[in-house]
Coordinates of C-alpha atoms and ligand atoms in Angstrom, one line a residue:
M1 CA 42.3 73.6 97.3
A2 CA 45.0 72.4 94.8
R3 CA 46.3 76.0 94.5
G4 CA 47.1 75.9 98.3
W5 CA 49.4 73.0 97.7
V6 CA 51.2 74.8 94.8
T7 CA 51.7 78.0 96.6
T8 CA 52.3 76.6 100.1
V9 CA 55.4 77.6 102.2
D10 CA 54.3 75.5 105.1
H11 CA 56.9 72.9 106.2
K12 CA 54.3 70.2 106.8
R13 CA 52.8 70.5 103.3
L14 CA 56.2 70.7 101.6
G15 CA 57.3 67.7 103.6
L16 CA 54.3 65.7 102.4
L17 CA 54.9 66.9 98.8
Y18 CA 58.5 65.6 99.0
V19 CA 57.5 62.2 100.5
A20 CA 54.7 61.8 97.9
S21 CA 57.1 62.6 95.0
G22 CA 59.6 60.1 96.4
I23 CA 57.0 57.4 96.6
A24 CA 55.8 58.1 93.1
F25 CA 59.4 57.8 91.8
L26 CA 59.8 54.6 93.9
L27 CA 56.9 53.0 92.0
I28 CA 58.5 54.1 88.7
G29 CA 62.0 52.9 89.7
G30 CA 60.4 49.7 90.9
I31 CA 58.8 49.1 87.5
E32 CA 62.2 49.6 85.8
A33 CA 63.6 47.1 88.2
A34 CA 60.8 44.6 87.5
V35 CA 61.4 44.9 83.7
M36 CA 65.1 44.2 84.3
R37 CA 64.3 41.2 86.4
W38 CA 62.0 39.9 83.8
Q39 CA 64.7 40.2 81.2
L40 CA 67.3 38.4 83.4
S41 CA 64.9 35.6 84.4
F42 CA 65.9 33.5 81.4
A43 CA 69.2 32.8 79.7
Q44 CA 69.6 34.3 76.2
S45 CA 66.4 36.3 76.7
D46 CA 65.6 39.2 74.3
A47 CA 62.6 40.6 76.0
V48 CA 64.3 44.0 75.9
S49 CA 67.2 45.2 73.8
P50 CA 70.7 45.8 75.2
E51 CA 70.3 49.6 74.7
T52 CA 67.0 49.6 76.6
F53 CA 68.5 47.5 79.4
N54 CA 71.3 50.1 79.7
R55 CA 68.7 52.8 80.0
L56 CA 66.7 50.8 82.5
F57 CA 69.5 50.3 85.1
T58 CA 70.7 53.8 84.6
M59 CA 67.3 55.3 85.2
H60 CA 66.5 52.8 88.0
G61 CA 69.7 53.6 89.9
T62 CA 69.6 57.3 89.3
T63 CA 65.9 57.5 90.2
M64 CA 66.2 55.4 93.4
V65 CA 69.2 57.4 94.8
F66 CA 68.3 61.0 93.7
L67 CA 64.5 61.0 93.3
V68 CA 63.5 58.4 96.0
G69 CA 66.0 58.3 98.8
M70 CA 66.7 62.1 98.8
P71 CA 63.2 63.5 98.7
I72 CA 61.9 61.0 101.2
L73 CA 64.6 61.9 103.8
T74 CA 64.1 65.6 103.0
G75 CA 60.3 65.2 103.3
F76 CA 60.4 63.6 106.8
A77 CA 63.0 66.2 107.9
N78 CA 60.9 69.0 106.6
Y79 CA 57.7 67.7 108.3
L80 CA 59.2 66.6 111.7
V81 CA 62.2 68.8 112.6
P82 CA 60.2 72.0 113.3
L83 CA 57.7 70.0 115.3
M84 CA 60.4 68.1 117.3
I85 CA 62.3 71.3 118.2
G86 CA 59.2 73.2 119.1
A87 CA 59.2 75.7 116.2
R88 CA 56.4 77.1 114.0
D89 CA 58.2 76.5 110.7
M90 CA 61.6 76.2 109.0
A91 CA 63.9 79.2 109.2
F92 CA 63.2 80.2 105.5
P93 CA 59.8 79.1 104.4
R94 CA 59.9 80.6 100.9
L95 CA 63.3 79.2 100.2
N96 CA 61.9 75.9 101.4
A97 CA 59.2 76.0 98.7
F98 CA 61.8 77.0 96.1
G99 CA 63.9 74.0 97.1
F100 CA 61.0 71.6 96.6
W101 CA 59.9 72.9 93.2
V102 CA 63.5 73.0 91.9
F103 CA 64.0 69.5 93.1
L104 CA 60.9 68.3 91.3
F105 CA 61.7 70.2 88.1
G106 CA 65.1 68.4 88.0
G107 CA 63.3 65.0 88.4
V108 CA 60.8 65.7 85.7
L109 CA 63.5 67.0 83.4
L110 CA 65.4 63.7 83.9
Y111 CA 62.2 61.7 83.0
F112 CA 61.5 64.0 80.0
S113 CA 64.5 62.3 78.5
F114 CA 62.3 59.3 77.7
L115 CA 60.2 61.5 75.4
G116 CA 62.8 64.0 74.1
G117 CA 65.8 64.0 71.9
D118 CA 67.0 62.0 69.0
G119 CA 65.3 58.7 69.9
L120 CA 68.0 56.7 68.4
Y121 CA 67.0 53.4 70.1
G122 CA 63.3 53.4 70.9
A123 CA 63.4 54.6 74.6
G124 CA 63.8 58.3 73.6
T125 CA 67.2 59.5 75.0
A126 CA 67.0 58.3 78.5
P127 CA 70.5 58.2 80.0
D128 CA 72.3 54.9 79.4
V129 CA 75.7 55.5 81.2
G130 CA 74.9 53.9 84.6
W131 CA 74.1 56.0 87.7
F132 CA 77.7 56.9 88.2
A133 CA 78.3 57.9 84.5
Y134 CA 81.9 57.1 84.1
A135 CA 84.1 59.0 81.6
P136 CA 84.9 58.5 78.7
L137 CA 81.5 56.8 78.1
T138 CA 79.9 60.2 78.9
G139 CA 82.1 62.1 76.4
K140 CA 80.7 63.2 73.0
A141 CA 82.6 60.4 71.2
F142 CA 80.6 57.7 73.0
S143 CA 77.4 59.6 74.0
R144 CA 76.5 61.6 70.9
G145 CA 72.8 62.4 71.6
H146 CA 71.4 64.3 74.6
S147 CA 70.9 61.3 76.9
T148 CA 73.9 62.2 79.1
D149 CA 72.9 65.9 79.1
Y150 CA 69.5 64.9 80.6
W151 CA 71.4 62.9 83.3
V152 CA 73.7 65.9 84.1
L153 CA 71.0 68.6 84.1
G154 CA 68.3 66.6 85.9
I155 CA 70.6 65.8 88.8
L156 CA 72.4 69.2 88.8
V157 CA 69.0 71.0 89.0
S158 CA 67.4 68.7 91.6
G159 CA 70.7 68.8 93.6
F160 CA 70.4 72.6 93.8
G161 CA 67.0 72.2 95.5
T162 CA 68.5 69.6 97.9
L163 CA 71.4 72.0 98.7
T164 CA 69.0 74.9 99.6
T165 CA 66.9 72.7 101.8
A166 CA 70.0 71.3 103.6
G167 CA 71.1 74.9 104.4
N168 CA 67.6 75.7 105.6
L169 CA 67.6 72.7 107.9
V170 CA 70.9 73.6 109.4
A171 CA 69.7 77.2 110.1
T172 CA 66.4 75.9 111.5
I173 CA 68.0 73.4 113.9
L174 CA 70.7 75.8 115.1
A175 CA 68.4 78.9 115.5
M176 CA 64.8 77.9 115.9
R177 CA 64.8 75.5 119.0
C178 CA 62.3 76.3 121.7
P179 CA 63.4 77.5 125.1
G180 CA 65.3 74.9 127.1
M181 CA 66.1 72.7 124.1
S182 CA 69.9 72.7 124.2
L183 CA 71.8 70.6 121.6
A184 CA 72.1 67.9 124.3
K185 CA 68.3 67.7 124.6
M186 CA 67.5 67.4 120.9
P187 CA 65.9 64.2 119.7
L188 CA 68.4 61.9 117.9
F189 CA 66.3 62.4 114.8
V190 CA 67.1 66.1 114.8
W191 CA 70.8 65.4 115.5
L192 CA 71.0 63.0 112.5
M193 CA 69.2 65.5 110.2
L194 CA 71.7 68.2 111.2
I195 CA 74.7 65.9 110.4
V196 CA 73.1 64.7 107.1
S197 CA 72.4 68.3 106.1
C198 CA 76.0 69.3 106.7
M199 CA 77.2 66.3 104.7
I200 CA 75.0 67.4 101.8
L201 CA 76.5 70.9 101.9
V202 CA 80.0 69.3 101.7
V203 CA 79.6 66.6 99.1
V204 CA 77.0 67.8 96.6
P205 CA 79.0 70.8 95.3
P206 CA 81.9 68.5 94.1
L207 CA 79.4 66.5 92.1
T208 CA 77.9 69.7 90.7
A209 CA 81.4 70.9 89.8
A210 CA 82.2 67.6 88.1
Q211 CA 79.0 67.8 86.1
A212 CA 79.8 71.4 85.0
M213 CA 83.2 70.1 83.9
L214 CA 81.6 67.3 81.9
L215 CA 79.3 69.8 80.2
L216 CA 82.3 72.0 79.3
D217 CA 84.0 68.9 77.9
R218 CA 80.9 68.0 75.9
Y219 CA 80.1 71.5 74.5
L220 CA 82.9 74.0 75.0
G221 CA 85.9 71.9 74.0
A222 CA 87.4 71.4 77.5
H223 CA 89.4 68.3 78.2
F224 CA 88.9 67.6 82.0
F225 CA 88.1 63.9 81.4
D226 CA 89.6 63.5 77.9
V227 CA 92.9 61.5 78.2
G228 CA 93.8 62.3 74.6
H229 CA 94.3 65.9 75.6
G230 CA 95.9 65.6 79.1
G231 CA 92.6 65.0 80.9
S232 CA 91.9 62.1 83.2
V233 CA 89.0 59.6 83.3
V234 CA 90.0 58.6 86.9
L235 CA 89.5 62.3 87.9
W236 CA 85.7 61.8 87.2
Q237 CA 85.7 58.7 89.5
H238 CA 87.4 60.6 92.3
L239 CA 85.0 63.5 92.1
F240 CA 81.9 61.3 91.7
W241 CA 82.7 58.9 94.6
F242 CA 83.9 61.8 96.8
F243 CA 80.1 62.6 96.6
G244 CA 78.9 59.0 95.9
H245 CA 80.0 57.2 99.0
P246 CA 78.9 59.9 101.6
E247 CA 75.7 59.9 99.5
V248 CA 74.9 56.4 100.6
Y249 CA 75.3 57.5 104.2
I250 CA 73.2 60.6 103.5
L251 CA 70.5 58.1 102.4
M252 CA 71.1 55.7 105.3
L253 CA 71.5 58.0 108.3
P254 CA 67.8 59.1 108.1
G255 CA 66.9 55.4 108.3
F256 CA 69.0 55.3 111.5
A257 CA 67.1 58.3 112.7
Y258 CA 63.7 56.7 112.2
A259 CA 64.9 53.5 114.0
S260 CA 66.3 55.6 116.9
E261 CA 62.9 57.2 117.4
I262 CA 60.8 54.0 116.9
I263 CA 62.8 51.3 118.8
P264 CA 62.7 53.1 122.2
V265 CA 59.0 53.9 122.0
F266 CA 58.1 50.2 121.3
S267 CA 60.7 48.9 123.8
R268 CA 59.2 51.3 126.5
K269 CA 62.8 52.4 127.3
V270 CA 64.9 55.5 126.5
I271 CA 67.5 55.0 123.8
F272 CA 70.7 53.3 125.1
G273 CA 73.7 55.5 125.0
Y274 CA 72.4 58.8 123.6
P275 CA 75.8 60.5 123.7
A276 CA 77.4 57.5 122.0
M277 CA 74.7 57.6 119.3
V278 CA 75.4 61.3 118.6
G279 CA 79.2 60.6 118.6
A280 CA 78.9 57.6 116.3
T281 CA 76.9 59.7 113.8
V282 CA 79.5 62.4 113.8
A283 CA 82.2 59.8 113.3
I284 CA 80.3 58.2 110.4
G285 CA 79.8 61.6 108.8
L286 CA 83.5 62.4 109.0
V287 CA 85.0 59.0 108.2
S288 CA 82.6 58.6 105.2
L289 CA 84.3 61.5 103.6
G290 CA 87.6 59.5 103.5
V291 CA 86.6 56.1 102.0
W292 CA 85.5 56.9 98.5
A293 CA 88.2 55.1 96.6
H294 CA 87.0 51.7 97.8
H295 CA 84.8 52.0 94.6
M296 CA 88.1 52.3 92.7
F297 CA 90.1 49.3 93.9
A298 CA 90.3 47.9 90.4
V299 CA 91.2 51.2 88.7
G300 CA 94.9 50.8 89.3
L301 CA 95.6 53.1 92.3
S302 CA 98.9 52.6 94.2
Q303 CA 99.3 49.9 96.9
L304 CA 99.4 52.5 99.5
Q305 CA 96.2 54.2 98.3
N306 CA 94.4 50.9 98.3
V307 CA 95.6 50.0 101.8
F308 CA 94.5 53.4 103.1
F309 CA 91.0 53.2 101.7
A310 CA 90.6 49.6 102.7
G311 CA 91.6 50.6 106.3
S312 CA 89.3 53.7 106.4
T313 CA 86.4 51.7 105.0
M314 CA 86.8 49.0 107.7
A315 CA 87.1 51.8 110.3
I316 CA 83.6 53.0 109.5
A317 CA 82.3 49.6 110.7
V318 CA 83.2 50.7 114.3
P319 CA 80.7 53.7 114.7
T320 CA 78.1 51.7 112.7
G321 CA 78.6 48.8 115.1
I322 CA 78.1 51.1 118.1
K323 CA 74.8 52.1 116.7
I324 CA 73.7 48.4 116.2
F325 CA 74.9 47.7 119.7
N326 CA 72.9 50.6 121.1
W327 CA 69.7 49.7 119.4
L328 CA 70.1 46.1 120.8
G329 CA 70.9 47.6 124.2
T330 CA 67.6 49.6 124.0
I331 CA 65.6 46.5 123.1
W332 CA 67.3 44.4 125.7
G333 CA 65.2 44.1 128.9
G334 CA 62.5 46.3 127.3
R335 CA 58.7 45.6 127.2
L336 CA 58.5 45.1 123.5
Q337 CA 55.4 46.0 121.6
M338 CA 55.6 44.3 118.2
R339 CA 53.6 46.8 116.2
T340 CA 54.3 47.3 112.5
P341 CA 56.8 50.2 112.9
M342 CA 58.8 48.0 115.3
L343 CA 58.6 45.0 113.0
F344 CA 60.2 47.0 110.1
C345 CA 62.9 48.2 112.5
I346 CA 63.7 44.6 113.5
G347 CA 63.8 43.6 109.9
F348 CA 66.2 46.5 109.3
L349 CA 68.5 45.4 112.1
F350 CA 69.0 41.9 110.6
Q351 CA 69.3 42.9 107.0
F352 CA 71.6 45.9 107.8
L353 CA 73.8 43.4 109.6
V354 CA 74.1 41.3 106.4
A355 CA 74.8 44.5 104.4
G356 CA 77.4 45.6 106.9
L357 CA 79.2 42.2 106.9
T358 CA 79.4 42.1 103.1
G359 CA 80.5 45.7 103.1
V360 CA 83.5 44.8 105.4
M361 CA 84.3 41.9 103.1
L362 CA 84.3 44.1 100.0
A363 CA 86.5 46.6 101.9
A364 CA 89.4 44.1 101.6
A365 CA 90.8 45.2 98.3
S366 CA 92.0 41.7 97.3
F367 CA 88.5 40.3 97.9
D368 CA 87.0 43.2 96.0
W369 CA 89.2 42.5 93.0
Q370 CA 87.4 39.3 92.6
L371 CA 83.9 40.6 93.0
T372 CA 83.8 44.3 92.0
D373 CA 81.2 44.9 89.3
S374 CA 79.5 41.5 90.0
Y375 CA 76.1 40.7 91.4
F376 CA 77.6 40.2 94.8
V377 CA 78.1 44.0 94.9
V378 CA 74.6 44.6 93.5
A379 CA 73.3 42.4 96.4
H380 CA 75.4 44.3 98.9
F381 CA 74.1 47.7 98.1
H382 CA 70.5 46.5 97.8
Y383 CA 70.8 45.1 101.3
V384 CA 71.7 48.6 102.3
L385 CA 69.3 50.6 100.1
V386 CA 66.3 48.2 100.2
G387 CA 66.8 45.9 103.1
S388 CA 67.9 48.7 105.4
L389 CA 66.7 52.1 104.1
L390 CA 63.4 51.0 102.5
F391 CA 62.5 49.0 105.6
T392 CA 63.1 51.9 107.9
I393 CA 61.1 54.2 105.6
F394 CA 58.1 51.9 105.8
G395 CA 58.6 51.7 109.6
A396 CA 58.6 55.5 109.7
I397 CA 55.5 55.8 107.5
Y398 CA 53.6 53.4 109.9
Y399 CA 54.9 55.3 112.9
W400 CA 54.1 58.9 111.8
F401 CA 51.1 58.3 109.5
P402 CA 48.7 58.8 112.6
K403 CA 50.3 62.2 113.3
V404 CA 50.1 63.4 109.7
T405 CA 46.5 62.1 109.0
G406 CA 44.8 61.6 112.4
R407 CA 44.2 57.9 111.5
M408 CA 46.0 54.6 112.1
L409 CA 47.2 52.3 109.3
S410 CA 45.8 48.8 109.6
E411 CA 48.1 46.6 111.7
R412 CA 46.8 43.4 110.0
L413 CA 47.7 44.7 106.5
G414 CA 50.9 46.1 107.9
R415 CA 52.0 42.6 109.1
W416 CA 51.1 41.0 105.7
Q417 CA 53.2 43.7 103.9
F418 CA 56.1 43.2 106.3
W419 CA 56.4 39.5 106.0
L420 CA 55.8 39.5 102.2
L421 CA 58.6 42.1 101.9
V422 CA 61.0 40.1 104.1
L423 CA 60.4 37.0 102.0
G424 CA 60.5 38.8 98.6
F425 CA 63.5 41.0 99.5
N426 CA 65.7 38.1 100.8
L427 CA 64.8 35.9 97.9
T428 CA 65.6 38.6 95.3
F429 CA 68.8 39.9 96.8
G430 CA 70.0 36.9 98.8
A431 CA 70.2 34.9 95.6
M432 CA 72.2 37.7 93.9
H433 CA 75.1 37.0 96.3
V434 CA 75.3 33.5 94.8
S435 CA 75.0 34.7 91.2
G436 CA 77.8 37.1 91.9
L437 CA 80.1 34.5 93.6
L438 CA 79.4 32.3 90.5
G439 CA 80.9 35.1 88.4
M440 CA 77.9 37.0 87.0
P441 CA 78.8 40.6 86.2
R442 CA 76.4 43.5 86.8
R443 CA 74.9 45.5 83.9
I444 CA 74.8 42.5 81.5
Y445 CA 71.4 42.3 79.7
T446 CA 71.6 38.5 79.2
Y447 CA 73.8 35.5 79.7
G448 CA 74.5 32.0 78.3
A449 CA 72.5 29.0 79.5
D450 CA 75.8 27.2 80.3
R451 CA 76.8 29.7 83.0
G452 CA 74.8 28.1 85.9
W453 CA 73.2 31.5 86.7
E454 CA 69.6 30.9 85.5
T455 CA 68.2 29.3 88.6
W456 CA 69.6 31.9 90.9
N457 CA 68.2 34.7 88.6
Q458 CA 64.8 33.0 88.6
I459 CA 64.8 32.9 92.4
S460 CA 65.7 36.6 92.4
S461 CA 62.8 37.3 90.0
V462 CA 60.3 35.3 92.0
G463 CA 61.2 37.4 95.0
V464 CA 60.2 40.5 93.1
I465 CA 56.6 39.1 92.8
F466 CA 56.4 38.9 96.6
Q467 CA 57.8 42.5 96.8
V468 CA 55.2 43.8 94.4
A469 CA 52.4 42.1 96.4
A470 CA 53.8 43.8 99.6
V471 CA 53.8 47.2 97.9
V472 CA 50.2 46.7 96.6
I473 CA 49.1 45.9 100.1
F474 CA 50.9 49.0 101.4
V475 CA 49.1 51.2 98.8
W476 CA 45.8 49.6 99.7
N477 CA 46.4 50.1 103.4
V478 CA 47.1 53.8 102.9
V479 CA 44.1 54.5 100.7
R480 CA 41.7 52.5 103.0
S481 CA 43.1 54.0 106.2
L482 CA 42.9 57.6 104.9
R483 CA 39.1 57.0 104.5
R484 CA 38.2 54.8 107.3
G485 CA 41.2 54.0 109.5
E486 CA 40.9 54.0 113.3
V487 CA 41.0 57.5 114.7
A488 CA 44.5 58.0 116.1
G489 CA 44.3 60.9 118.6
D490 CA 47.3 63.1 119.5
D491 CA 49.7 60.5 120.9
P492 CA 48.6 56.9 119.9
W493 CA 52.0 55.3 120.7
N494 CA 52.4 57.0 124.2
A495 CA 55.7 58.6 123.0
W496 CA 57.7 61.5 124.3
T497 CA 58.9 63.8 121.6
L498 CA 57.2 67.1 120.9
E499 CA 55.4 66.3 117.6
W500 CA 53.1 64.0 119.7
S501 CA 52.1 67.0 121.9
T502 CA 50.2 68.6 118.9
S503 CA 46.9 67.5 117.5
S504 CA 46.8 64.9 114.7
P505 CA 47.2 66.4 112.1
P506 CA 49.0 69.4 113.7
P507 CA 47.5 72.9 113.3
P508 CA 49.1 75.1 110.7
Y509 CA 50.9 77.1 113.4
N510 CA 52.1 73.9 115.1
F511 CA 52.0 75.2 118.7
E512 CA 49.6 77.7 120.3
R513 CA 52.4 78.7 122.7
L514 CA 56.0 77.6 122.1
P515 CA 56.8 74.8 124.6
T516 CA 59.6 75.0 127.2
V517 CA 61.7 71.9 127.4
R518 CA 63.7 70.6 130.4
S519 CA 64.7 67.1 129.3
R520 CA 65.1 64.8 126.3
R521 CA 61.5 63.6 126.9
P522 CA 59.6 66.9 126.7
L523 CA 56.2 65.3 126.2
W524 CA 56.7 62.8 129.1
D525 CA 57.6 65.7 131.3
L526 CA 54.2 67.3 130.4
K527 CA 52.4 64.0 130.9
H528 CA 54.2 63.0 134.1
P529 CA 55.4 66.2 135.9
E530 CA 55.5 64.0 139.1
D531 CA 58.1 61.7 137.7
P532 CA 61.0 63.8 136.3
D533 CA 63.5 60.9 136.5
W534 CA 61.6 58.4 134.3
R535 CA 63.7 55.7 132.6
F536 CA 61.5 52.7 132.3
E537 CA 57.7 52.4 132.1
Ligands
HEM601 C1 62.7 46.9 95.3 C2 63.2 46.3 94.4 C3 64.4 46.4 93.6 C4 64.8 45.6 92.6 C5 64.2 44.3 92.2 C6 66.1 46.1 92.1 C7 66.8 45.5 91.1 C8 67.9 46.0 90.5 C9 68.6 45.5 89.3 C10 68.2 44.2 88.6 C11 69.6 46.3 89.0 C12 70.6 46.2 87.8 C13 71.8 45.5 88.1 C14 72.7 45.5 86.9 O1 72.3 45.2 85.8 O2 73.8 45.9 87.1 C15 69.6 47.3 90.0 C16 70.6 48.3 90.0 C17 70.6 49.3 91.0 N1 69.6 49.5 92.0 FE1 68.0 48.4 92.3 N2 66.4 47.3 92.7 C18 65.4 47.5 93.6 C19 65.3 48.6 94.5 C20 66.3 49.5 94.6 C21 66.2 50.6 95.5 C22 65.1 50.9 96.6 C23 67.4 51.3 95.4 C24 67.8 52.6 96.1 C25 67.2 53.3 97.0 C26 68.1 50.7 94.2 C27 69.3 51.2 93.7 C28 70.0 50.6 92.7 C29 71.2 51.2 92.1 C30 71.9 52.4 92.6 C31 71.6 50.3 91.0 C32 72.8 50.4 90.1 C33 72.4 51.0 88.8 C34 73.6 51.0 87.9 O3 74.3 50.0 87.8 O4 73.8 52.0 87.3 N3 67.4 49.6 93.8 N4 68.6 47.2 90.9
CU602 CU1 81.2 53.3 99.0

């Protein structure tokens, strides 16, 4: 039984292994966040030492981005893309398995840092340089032990797995579609996974190259980032953020994909503006490669450079706005069914709007000069990564859980989870905007009682309690539903993409006979051959 999961090359099983690993790392990253929030709840607190706090935010940020966001998007893509395009598996099943185990090995290696090494300050040698590991902090002069090496090797190795799977997805989507499924008939989910995979293939190698340069600096006497010998610390920032900013879209676009599949089904309408949605995604993919230095407005780039990157960053709001407009256009006039997947998408729409607006504010270099490295920025990216991404991930789990397991998750528990998460999330990160505007810098392990930040930090920490309760209800809902959830049947939501044409769970070979597709709603065509021109139910 267990052996089957270790040796599997089946895309569905590998998809589930990715998602399960991502959720396990989410719980670990969540515990790290809760400990930080406990430390920051009171002024002058010494619940944890400054060194440990540095390791906590470094591991939290690194885990959430590389070991939560990445595997969960890869897992959903792995499970759903072959089913949605009418294929039996990915183009390269063995490479797919290789990709997963290499990814997991990288993640475990990163966490081995807590146990290994020189143990200078209690928490082993977990990395303490922040998730973007700026030079010269990462040089041997300031990072003597192996903590930074674990950060470099853990991400480099897991990144290799991510790269192979991205290549596999591109090959699968371009070469494995069933008869009749032209690019213009692909589900939006598949389009977004194609663009995300292309972005991964473009931006992960520069990060890998920068990490190799850092190892050469640390062990073979190179000077890439060593200003004393003609190197440049700003070079690291350019290389890291050339990866880092597209990375946040690599994380967020799958969330857009989940919403673009869920919102139409629960509005009983087709998506508004399919071509514009595809176009906007391509635009986001391209423009996001040209905004990276908005993370470096305070580094001392030239006026012209700052103006260019401020402009390009504001420009990305246009295609993103088109997407929000099209989701609202889909909901407008629809017969809404407020089931849990839809609730999470509605929550996403509101919180993503807040994230987008503060993003546009921070794109103005002069405004960013006041707030860069403050809790206003921490609030902004958590409205993206938690308020938007995590909400769409929960929506996606509630939507596709019946297909994967054959059982429904409890709607009642789902609603409790949703409303507790909305309350907790907005308390935690809403209050952080104020702490930031009041001047609280990020990455400080404590602060003076005279700063006026304590109340806002306590509101943030109380919010975490509600978030923890929501996650506990989620875990209980999954465990309970796996055993005695309502039987789902093949197509519980009356949807129209091909994964719902298979049994729940799908058979190992996916399709007895490969389907033939003649529209963007292949399952609807099968269910309603008499009504080829269906638009509204
Ligand atoms: C769910 C509850 C969460 C809470 C309470 C939380 C809390 C925090 C806190 C307190 C910090 C440290 C801020 C500082 O000292 O600078 C932080 C940093 C960060 N968080 Fe979260 N976080 C949560 C979820 C997430 C998620 C889901 C993601 C990404 C998917 C994420 C990504 C990050 C990143 C990238 C950093 C920056 C780390 C650094 O400065 O190196 N967080 N978070
Ligand atoms: Cu950015």
